[in-house]
Coordinates of C-alpha atoms in Angstrom, one line a residue:
Chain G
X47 CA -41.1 20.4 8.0
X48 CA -40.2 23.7 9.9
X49 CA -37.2 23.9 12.4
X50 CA -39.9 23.9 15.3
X51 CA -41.5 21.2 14.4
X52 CA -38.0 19.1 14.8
X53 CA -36.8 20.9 17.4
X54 CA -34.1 22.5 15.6
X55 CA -33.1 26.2 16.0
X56 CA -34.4 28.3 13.3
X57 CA -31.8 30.8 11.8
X58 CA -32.1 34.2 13.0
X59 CA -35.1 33.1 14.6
X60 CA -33.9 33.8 18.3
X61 CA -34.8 37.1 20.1
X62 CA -31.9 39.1 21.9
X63 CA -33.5 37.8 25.3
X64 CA -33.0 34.3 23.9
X65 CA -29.6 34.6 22.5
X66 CA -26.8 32.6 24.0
X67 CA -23.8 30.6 22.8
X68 CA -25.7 27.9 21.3
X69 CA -28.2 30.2 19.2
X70 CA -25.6 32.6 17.9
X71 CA -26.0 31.7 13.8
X72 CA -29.7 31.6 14.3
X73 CA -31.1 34.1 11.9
X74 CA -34.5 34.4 9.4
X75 CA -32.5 35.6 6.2
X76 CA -29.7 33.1 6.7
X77 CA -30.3 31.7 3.2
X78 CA -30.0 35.5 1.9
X79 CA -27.0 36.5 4.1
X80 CA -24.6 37.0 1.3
X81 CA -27.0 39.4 -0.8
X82 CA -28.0 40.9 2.0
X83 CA -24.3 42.6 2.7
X84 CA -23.5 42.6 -0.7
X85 CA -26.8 44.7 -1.3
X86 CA -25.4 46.4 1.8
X87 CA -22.0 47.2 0.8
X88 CA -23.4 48.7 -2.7
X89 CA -25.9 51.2 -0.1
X90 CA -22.3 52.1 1.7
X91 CA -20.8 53.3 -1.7
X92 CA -23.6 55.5 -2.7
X93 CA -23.4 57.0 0.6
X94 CA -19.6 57.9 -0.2
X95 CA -20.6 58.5 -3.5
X96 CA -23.4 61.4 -2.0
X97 CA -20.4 62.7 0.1
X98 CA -18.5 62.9 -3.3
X99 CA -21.0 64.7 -4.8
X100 CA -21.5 67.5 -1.9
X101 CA -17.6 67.8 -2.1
X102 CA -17.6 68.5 -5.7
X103 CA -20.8 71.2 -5.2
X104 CA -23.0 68.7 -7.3
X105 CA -25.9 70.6 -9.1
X106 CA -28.8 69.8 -6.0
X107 CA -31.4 68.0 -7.9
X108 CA -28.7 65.4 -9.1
X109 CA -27.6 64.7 -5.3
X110 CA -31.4 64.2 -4.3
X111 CA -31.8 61.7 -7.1
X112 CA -28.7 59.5 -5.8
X113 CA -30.7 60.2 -2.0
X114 CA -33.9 59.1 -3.5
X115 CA -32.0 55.7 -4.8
X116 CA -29.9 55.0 -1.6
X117 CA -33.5 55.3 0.5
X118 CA -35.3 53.5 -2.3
X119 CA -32.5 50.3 -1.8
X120 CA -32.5 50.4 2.1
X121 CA -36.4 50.2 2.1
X122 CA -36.1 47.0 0.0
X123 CA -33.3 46.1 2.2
X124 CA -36.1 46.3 5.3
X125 CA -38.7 44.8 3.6
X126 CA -36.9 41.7 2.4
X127 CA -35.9 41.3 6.0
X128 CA -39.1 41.7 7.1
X129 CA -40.0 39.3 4.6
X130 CA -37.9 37.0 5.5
X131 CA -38.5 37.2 9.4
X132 CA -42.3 36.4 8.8
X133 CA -41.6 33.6 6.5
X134 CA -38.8 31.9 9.4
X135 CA -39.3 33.1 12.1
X136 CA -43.0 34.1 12.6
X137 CA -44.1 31.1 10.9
X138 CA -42.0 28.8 13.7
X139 CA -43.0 31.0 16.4
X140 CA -46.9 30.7 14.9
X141 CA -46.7 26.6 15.0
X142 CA -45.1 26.7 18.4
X143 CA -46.9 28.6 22.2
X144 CA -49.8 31.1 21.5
X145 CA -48.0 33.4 23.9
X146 CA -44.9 32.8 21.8
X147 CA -46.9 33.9 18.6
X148 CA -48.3 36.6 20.4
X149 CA -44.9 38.3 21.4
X150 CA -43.7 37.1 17.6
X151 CA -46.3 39.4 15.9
X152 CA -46.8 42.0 18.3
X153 CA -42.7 42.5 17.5
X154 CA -43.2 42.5 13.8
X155 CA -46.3 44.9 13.9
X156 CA -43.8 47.1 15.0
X157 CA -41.2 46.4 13.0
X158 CA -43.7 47.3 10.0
X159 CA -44.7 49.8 11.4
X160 CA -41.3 51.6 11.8
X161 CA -40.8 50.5 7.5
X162 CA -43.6 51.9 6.4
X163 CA -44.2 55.5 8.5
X164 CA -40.5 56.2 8.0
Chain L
X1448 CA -30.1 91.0 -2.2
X1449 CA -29.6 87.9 -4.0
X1450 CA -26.5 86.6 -6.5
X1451 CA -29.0 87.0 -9.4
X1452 CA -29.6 90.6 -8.5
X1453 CA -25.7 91.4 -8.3
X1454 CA -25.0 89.0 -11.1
X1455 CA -22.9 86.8 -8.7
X1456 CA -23.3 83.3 -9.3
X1457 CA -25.3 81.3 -6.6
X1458 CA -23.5 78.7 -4.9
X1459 CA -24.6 75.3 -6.2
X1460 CA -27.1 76.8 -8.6
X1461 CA -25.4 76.0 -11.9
X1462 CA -27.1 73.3 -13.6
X1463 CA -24.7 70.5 -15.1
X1464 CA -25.3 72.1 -18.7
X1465 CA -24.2 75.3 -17.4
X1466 CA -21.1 73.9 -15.5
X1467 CA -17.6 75.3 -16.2
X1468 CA -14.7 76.6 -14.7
X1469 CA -16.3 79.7 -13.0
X1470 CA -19.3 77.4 -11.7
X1471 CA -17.7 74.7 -10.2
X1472 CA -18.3 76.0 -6.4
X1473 CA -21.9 76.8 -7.3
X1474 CA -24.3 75.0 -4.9
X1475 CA -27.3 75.8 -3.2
X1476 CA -26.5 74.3 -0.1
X1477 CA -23.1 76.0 0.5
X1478 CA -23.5 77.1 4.3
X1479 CA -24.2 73.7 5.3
X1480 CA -22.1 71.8 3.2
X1481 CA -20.1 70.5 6.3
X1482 CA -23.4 69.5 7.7
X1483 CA -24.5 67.9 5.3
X1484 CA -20.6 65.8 4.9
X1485 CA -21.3 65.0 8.7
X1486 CA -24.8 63.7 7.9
X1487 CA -23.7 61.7 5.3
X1488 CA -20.7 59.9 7.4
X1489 CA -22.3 58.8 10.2
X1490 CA -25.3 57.4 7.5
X1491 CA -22.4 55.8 6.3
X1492 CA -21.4 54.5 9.5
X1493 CA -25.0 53.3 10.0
X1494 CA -24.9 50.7 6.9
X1495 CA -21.5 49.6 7.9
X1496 CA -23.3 48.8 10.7
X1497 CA -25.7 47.0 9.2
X1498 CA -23.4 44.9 7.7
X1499 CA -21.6 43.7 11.0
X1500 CA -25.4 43.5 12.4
X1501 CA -26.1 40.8 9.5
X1502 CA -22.5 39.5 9.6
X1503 CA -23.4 38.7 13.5
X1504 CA -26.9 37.1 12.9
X1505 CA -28.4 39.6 14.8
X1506 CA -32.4 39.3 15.4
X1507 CA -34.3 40.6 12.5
X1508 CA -36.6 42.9 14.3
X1509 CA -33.6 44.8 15.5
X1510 CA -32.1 44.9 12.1
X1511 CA -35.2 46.6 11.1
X1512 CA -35.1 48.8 13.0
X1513 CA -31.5 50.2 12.4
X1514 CA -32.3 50.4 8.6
X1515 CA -35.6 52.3 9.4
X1516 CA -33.1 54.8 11.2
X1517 CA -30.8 55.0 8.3
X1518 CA -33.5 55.4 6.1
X1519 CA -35.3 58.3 8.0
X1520 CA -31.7 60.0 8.2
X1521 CA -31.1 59.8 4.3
X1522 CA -34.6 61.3 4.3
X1523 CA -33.9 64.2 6.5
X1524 CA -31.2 64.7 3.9
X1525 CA -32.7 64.5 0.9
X1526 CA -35.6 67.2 2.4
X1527 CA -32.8 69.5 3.9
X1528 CA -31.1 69.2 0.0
X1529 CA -34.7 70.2 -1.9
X1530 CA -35.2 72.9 0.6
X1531 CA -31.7 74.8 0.4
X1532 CA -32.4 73.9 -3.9
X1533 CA -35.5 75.9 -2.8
X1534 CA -34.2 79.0 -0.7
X1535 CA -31.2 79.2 -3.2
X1536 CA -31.2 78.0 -7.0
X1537 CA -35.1 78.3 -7.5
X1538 CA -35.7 81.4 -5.9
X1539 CA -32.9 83.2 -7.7
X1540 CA -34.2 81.4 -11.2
X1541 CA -37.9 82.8 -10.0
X1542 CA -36.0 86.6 -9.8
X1543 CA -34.6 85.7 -13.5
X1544 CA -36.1 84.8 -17.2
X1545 CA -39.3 83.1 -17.1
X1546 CA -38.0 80.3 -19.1
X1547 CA -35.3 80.0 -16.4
X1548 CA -38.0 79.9 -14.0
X1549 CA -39.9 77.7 -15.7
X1550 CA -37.0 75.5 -16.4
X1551 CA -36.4 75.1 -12.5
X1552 CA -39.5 75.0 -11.2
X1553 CA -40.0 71.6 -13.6
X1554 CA -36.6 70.2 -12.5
X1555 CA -37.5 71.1 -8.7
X1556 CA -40.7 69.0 -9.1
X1557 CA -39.1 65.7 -10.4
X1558 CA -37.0 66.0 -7.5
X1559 CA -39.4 66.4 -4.7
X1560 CA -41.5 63.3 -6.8
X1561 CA -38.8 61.0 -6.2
X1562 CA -38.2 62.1 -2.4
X1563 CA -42.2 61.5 -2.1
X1564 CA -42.6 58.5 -3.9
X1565 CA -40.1 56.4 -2.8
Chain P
X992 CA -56.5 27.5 20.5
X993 CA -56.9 28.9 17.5
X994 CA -59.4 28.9 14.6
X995 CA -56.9 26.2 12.5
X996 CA -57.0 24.2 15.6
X997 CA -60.0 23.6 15.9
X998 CA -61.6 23.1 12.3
X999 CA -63.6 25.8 12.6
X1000 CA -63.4 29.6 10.3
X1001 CA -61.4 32.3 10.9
X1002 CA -62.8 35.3 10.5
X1003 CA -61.6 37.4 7.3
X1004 CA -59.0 34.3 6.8
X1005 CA -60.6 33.1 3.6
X1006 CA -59.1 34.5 0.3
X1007 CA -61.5 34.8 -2.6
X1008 CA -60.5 31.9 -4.5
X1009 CA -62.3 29.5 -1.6
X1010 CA -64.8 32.1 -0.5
X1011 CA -67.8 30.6 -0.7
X1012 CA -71.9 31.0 1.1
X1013 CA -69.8 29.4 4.3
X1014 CA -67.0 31.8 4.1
X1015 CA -68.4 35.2 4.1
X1016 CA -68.2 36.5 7.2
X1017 CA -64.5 35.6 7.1
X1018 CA -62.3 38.2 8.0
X1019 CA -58.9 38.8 10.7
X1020 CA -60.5 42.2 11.0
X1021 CA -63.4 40.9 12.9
X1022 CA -63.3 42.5 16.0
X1023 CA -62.2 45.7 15.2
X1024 CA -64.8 45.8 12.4
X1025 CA -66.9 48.4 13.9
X1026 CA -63.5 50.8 14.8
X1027 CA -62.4 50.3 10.8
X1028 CA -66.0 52.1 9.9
X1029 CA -65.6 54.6 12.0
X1030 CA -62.0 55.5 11.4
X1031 CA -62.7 55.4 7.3
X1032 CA -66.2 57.6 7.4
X1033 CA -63.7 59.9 9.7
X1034 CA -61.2 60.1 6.3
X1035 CA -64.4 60.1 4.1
X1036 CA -65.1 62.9 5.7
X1037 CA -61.5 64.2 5.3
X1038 CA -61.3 63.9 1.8
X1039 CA -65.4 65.9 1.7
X1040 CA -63.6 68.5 3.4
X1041 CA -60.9 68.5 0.6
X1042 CA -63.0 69.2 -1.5
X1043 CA -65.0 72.1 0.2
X1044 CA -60.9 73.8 0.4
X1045 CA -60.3 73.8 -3.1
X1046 CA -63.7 74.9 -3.5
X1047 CA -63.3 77.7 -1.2
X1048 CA -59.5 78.6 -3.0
X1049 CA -57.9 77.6 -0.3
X1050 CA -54.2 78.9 0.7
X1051 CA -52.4 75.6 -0.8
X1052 CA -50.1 74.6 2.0
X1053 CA -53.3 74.5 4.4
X1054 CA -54.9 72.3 1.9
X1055 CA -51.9 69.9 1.6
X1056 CA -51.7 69.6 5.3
X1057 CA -54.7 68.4 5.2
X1058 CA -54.1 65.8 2.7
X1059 CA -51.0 64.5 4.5
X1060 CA -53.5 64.0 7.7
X1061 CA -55.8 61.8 5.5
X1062 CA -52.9 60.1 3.9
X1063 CA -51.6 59.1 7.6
X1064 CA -55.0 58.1 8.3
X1065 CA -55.5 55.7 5.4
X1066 CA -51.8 53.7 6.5
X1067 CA -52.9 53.9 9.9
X1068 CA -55.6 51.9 8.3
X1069 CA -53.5 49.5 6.1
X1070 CA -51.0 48.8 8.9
X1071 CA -53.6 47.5 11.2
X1072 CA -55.3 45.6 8.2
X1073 CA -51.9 43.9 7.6
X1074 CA -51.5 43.2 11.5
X1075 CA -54.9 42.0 11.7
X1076 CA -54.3 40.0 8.8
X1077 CA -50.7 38.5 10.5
X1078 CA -52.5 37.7 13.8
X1079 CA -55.3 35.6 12.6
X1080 CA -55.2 34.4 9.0
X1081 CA -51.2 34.6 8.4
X1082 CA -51.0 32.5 12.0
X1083 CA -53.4 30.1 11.2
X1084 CA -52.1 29.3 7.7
X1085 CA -48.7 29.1 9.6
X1086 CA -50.3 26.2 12.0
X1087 CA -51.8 24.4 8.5
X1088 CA -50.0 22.9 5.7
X1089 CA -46.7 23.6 4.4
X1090 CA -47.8 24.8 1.6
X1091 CA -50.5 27.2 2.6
X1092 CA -48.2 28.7 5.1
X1093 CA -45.8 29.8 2.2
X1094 CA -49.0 31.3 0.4
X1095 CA -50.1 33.1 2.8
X1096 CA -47.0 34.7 3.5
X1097 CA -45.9 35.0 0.0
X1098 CA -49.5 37.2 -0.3
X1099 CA -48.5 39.3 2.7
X1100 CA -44.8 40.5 1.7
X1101 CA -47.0 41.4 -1.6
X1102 CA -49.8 43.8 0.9
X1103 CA -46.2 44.7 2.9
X1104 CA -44.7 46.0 -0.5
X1105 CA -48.0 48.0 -1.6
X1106 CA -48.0 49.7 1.9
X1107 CA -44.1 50.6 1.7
X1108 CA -43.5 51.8 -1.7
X1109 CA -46.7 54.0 -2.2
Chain Y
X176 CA -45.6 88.3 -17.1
X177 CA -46.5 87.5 -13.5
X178 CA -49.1 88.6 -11.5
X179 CA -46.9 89.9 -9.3
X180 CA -45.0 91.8 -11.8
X181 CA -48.3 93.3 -12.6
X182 CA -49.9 94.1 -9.3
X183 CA -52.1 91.7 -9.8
X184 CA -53.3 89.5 -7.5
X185 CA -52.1 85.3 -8.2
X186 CA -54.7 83.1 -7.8
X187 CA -54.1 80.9 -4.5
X188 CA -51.1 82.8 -3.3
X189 CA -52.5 85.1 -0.6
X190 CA -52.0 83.3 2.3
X191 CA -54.6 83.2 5.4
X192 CA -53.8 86.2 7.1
X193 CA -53.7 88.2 4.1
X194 CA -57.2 86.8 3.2
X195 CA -59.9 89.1 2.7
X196 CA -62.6 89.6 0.1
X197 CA -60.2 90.8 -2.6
X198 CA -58.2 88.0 -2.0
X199 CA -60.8 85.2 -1.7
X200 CA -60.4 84.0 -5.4
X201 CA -56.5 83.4 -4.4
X202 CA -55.4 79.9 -5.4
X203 CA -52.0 78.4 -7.2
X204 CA -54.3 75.7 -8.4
X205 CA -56.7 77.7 -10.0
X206 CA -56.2 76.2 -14.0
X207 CA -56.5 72.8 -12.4
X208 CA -59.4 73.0 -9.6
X209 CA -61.8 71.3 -11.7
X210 CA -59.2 68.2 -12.3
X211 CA -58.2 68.5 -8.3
X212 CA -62.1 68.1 -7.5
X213 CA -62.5 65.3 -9.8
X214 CA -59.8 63.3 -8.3
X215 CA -61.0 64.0 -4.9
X216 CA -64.4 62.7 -5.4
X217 CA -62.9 59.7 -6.5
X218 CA -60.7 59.2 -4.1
X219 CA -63.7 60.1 -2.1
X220 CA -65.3 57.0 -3.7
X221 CA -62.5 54.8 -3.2
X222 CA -63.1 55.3 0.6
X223 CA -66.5 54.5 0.7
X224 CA -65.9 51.4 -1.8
X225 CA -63.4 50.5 1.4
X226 CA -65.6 50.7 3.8
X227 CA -68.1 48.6 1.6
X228 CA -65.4 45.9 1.3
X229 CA -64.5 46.0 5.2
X230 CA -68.9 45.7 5.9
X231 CA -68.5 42.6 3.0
X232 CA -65.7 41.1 5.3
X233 CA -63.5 41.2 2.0
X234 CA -60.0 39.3 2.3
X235 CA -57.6 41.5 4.2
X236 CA -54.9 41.9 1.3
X237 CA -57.6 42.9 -0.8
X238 CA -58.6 45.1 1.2
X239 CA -55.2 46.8 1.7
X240 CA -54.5 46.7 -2.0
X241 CA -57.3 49.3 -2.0
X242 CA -56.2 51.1 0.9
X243 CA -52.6 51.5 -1.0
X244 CA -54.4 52.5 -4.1
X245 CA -56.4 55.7 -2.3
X246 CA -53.0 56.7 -0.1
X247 CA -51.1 57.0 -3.8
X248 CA -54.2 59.0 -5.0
X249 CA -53.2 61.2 -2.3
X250 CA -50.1 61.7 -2.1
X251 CA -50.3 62.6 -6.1
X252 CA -52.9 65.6 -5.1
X253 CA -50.5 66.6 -2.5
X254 CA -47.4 66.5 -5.1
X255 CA -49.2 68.3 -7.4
X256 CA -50.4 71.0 -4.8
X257 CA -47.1 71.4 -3.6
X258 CA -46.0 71.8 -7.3
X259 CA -48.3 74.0 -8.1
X260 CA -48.1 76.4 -5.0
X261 CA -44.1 76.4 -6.0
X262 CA -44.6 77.7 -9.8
X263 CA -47.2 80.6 -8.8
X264 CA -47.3 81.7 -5.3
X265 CA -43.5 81.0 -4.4
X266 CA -42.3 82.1 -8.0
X267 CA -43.9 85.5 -7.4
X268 CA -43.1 86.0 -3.8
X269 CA -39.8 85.2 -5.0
X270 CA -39.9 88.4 -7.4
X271 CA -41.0 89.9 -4.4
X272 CA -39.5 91.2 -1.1
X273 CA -36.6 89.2 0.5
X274 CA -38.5 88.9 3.7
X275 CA -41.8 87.7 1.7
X276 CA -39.5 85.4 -0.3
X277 CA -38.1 83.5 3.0
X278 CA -41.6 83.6 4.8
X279 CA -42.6 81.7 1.7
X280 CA -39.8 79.3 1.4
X281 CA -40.0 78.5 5.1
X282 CA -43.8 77.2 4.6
X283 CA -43.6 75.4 1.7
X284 CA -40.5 73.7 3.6
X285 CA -42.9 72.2 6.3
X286 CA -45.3 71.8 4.1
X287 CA -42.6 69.5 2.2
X288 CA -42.0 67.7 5.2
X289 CA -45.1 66.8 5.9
X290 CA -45.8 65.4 2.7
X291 CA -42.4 63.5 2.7
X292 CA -42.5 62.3 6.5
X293 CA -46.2 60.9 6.3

């Protein structure tokens, strides 16, 4: 049974417009919080890693493999969260108001589409 | 006239096989280097961002599109990188041996492969 | 209401492991069939007029401008199969059983994933 | 030796405005045309397959898996063009004038970024 279908808040499931005091820990990738800023954390040091490497007037071709891996992990960063949004929150806002689903996937159409033309 | 004509090395144009002493400022992208340092900061302050979004349950979408920005700005980087490998390090190995040429032409290619591919 | 609601077929909902004589005109594409033909004859067309370049020697950067507009096209294409897809068969799974929901989405993160790594 | 060590003229490397009947045999692809028109016509094929599967009313991921499968046939034929245009018509404008050598760079820059920014 789905948060919406008891009445409970869904995790990360409420839109800025929606978010007050008492829908603050709502959020779709609650389960995956931890990995998501440990995952995070590890994107942070390759970025001061790439400064590093600029610094030290790393041969170009090695810096633009370490580019090529930070991208590679923030794209599968957006796409779990995406992911995860469809599976929490879209699915709630599917079983609840049509207009409610409407704004729900007209808001992750566009969230893909940002992902994927880049 | 270019390094290779005067027999001056290139900035960042020393392979990591070739790398000593008297190459260690070699870079292709020398006249931007502090460009590239501010780039690669505020990318750095875009994932730390991330992490307080996540930390602070923000909406998905949102986070989405954050990352999407990150992503697009490591991307700018990565193209900027390949170019100036371009307009420096591969042009100068084009005006040298044809093995040299050869040699970076190959490496040049795996590089823009893993920018495309993703 | 939707299609779930009512008992009846969604359009382009059924996935080939139930499609059957009384599921074939399934689809979430349905009413923007006719626009999908058009739009891929237009990149058939695209990829015809590839060919006449490289038969013609075209200059290369001319012809690979014109295989990045036909590579837009064809995500143009997947995006709004995968939003389709979310509005009408990912929604109405959402409104069924649990455990259909979590198949259907499970089977779009996988369409998500093709469209974002390439 | 390259043809622009020799005075000859590279195949593919004489850009449009140069392009006159001398020049119209001018290609950087020219060893691999017949394996860049084979791959077209299948990608070709792949497109009408999709449109096949969209007048079938095939199951959207399906359908998408296809669409994926076409856009990576693409982008490899851009890759390889862009490849290809580097190790002949760059490599010998290269050897070339500096001012020919930067007009050449700058293009196959954009023509990088368009292959990279989709």
């Amino acid at each position: 049974m789905t948060a919406a279908a008891t009445g409970m808040l869904v995790p990360g499931c409420s839109p800025p417009s929606r978010t007050g005091a008492a829908t603050r820990t709502a959020r779709g990738y609650a389960s995956g919080k931890d990995d998501y800023l440990r995952r995070l954390r590890k994107i942070e040091g390759q970025v001061r890693g790439l400064q590093k490497m600029i610094e030290a007037d790393t041969w170009c071709p090695d810096v633009v493999t370490q580019v090529a891996s930070a991208t590679r992990a923030l794209q599968e960063v957006a796409v779990g969260l995406l992911n995860d949004h469809l599976r929490h929150c879209v699915r709630d806002a599917a079983r609840g108001s049509d207009s409610g689903a409407d704004a729900a996937l007209a808001e992750v159409a566009g969230a893909i589409r940002q992902v994927v033309r880049l």
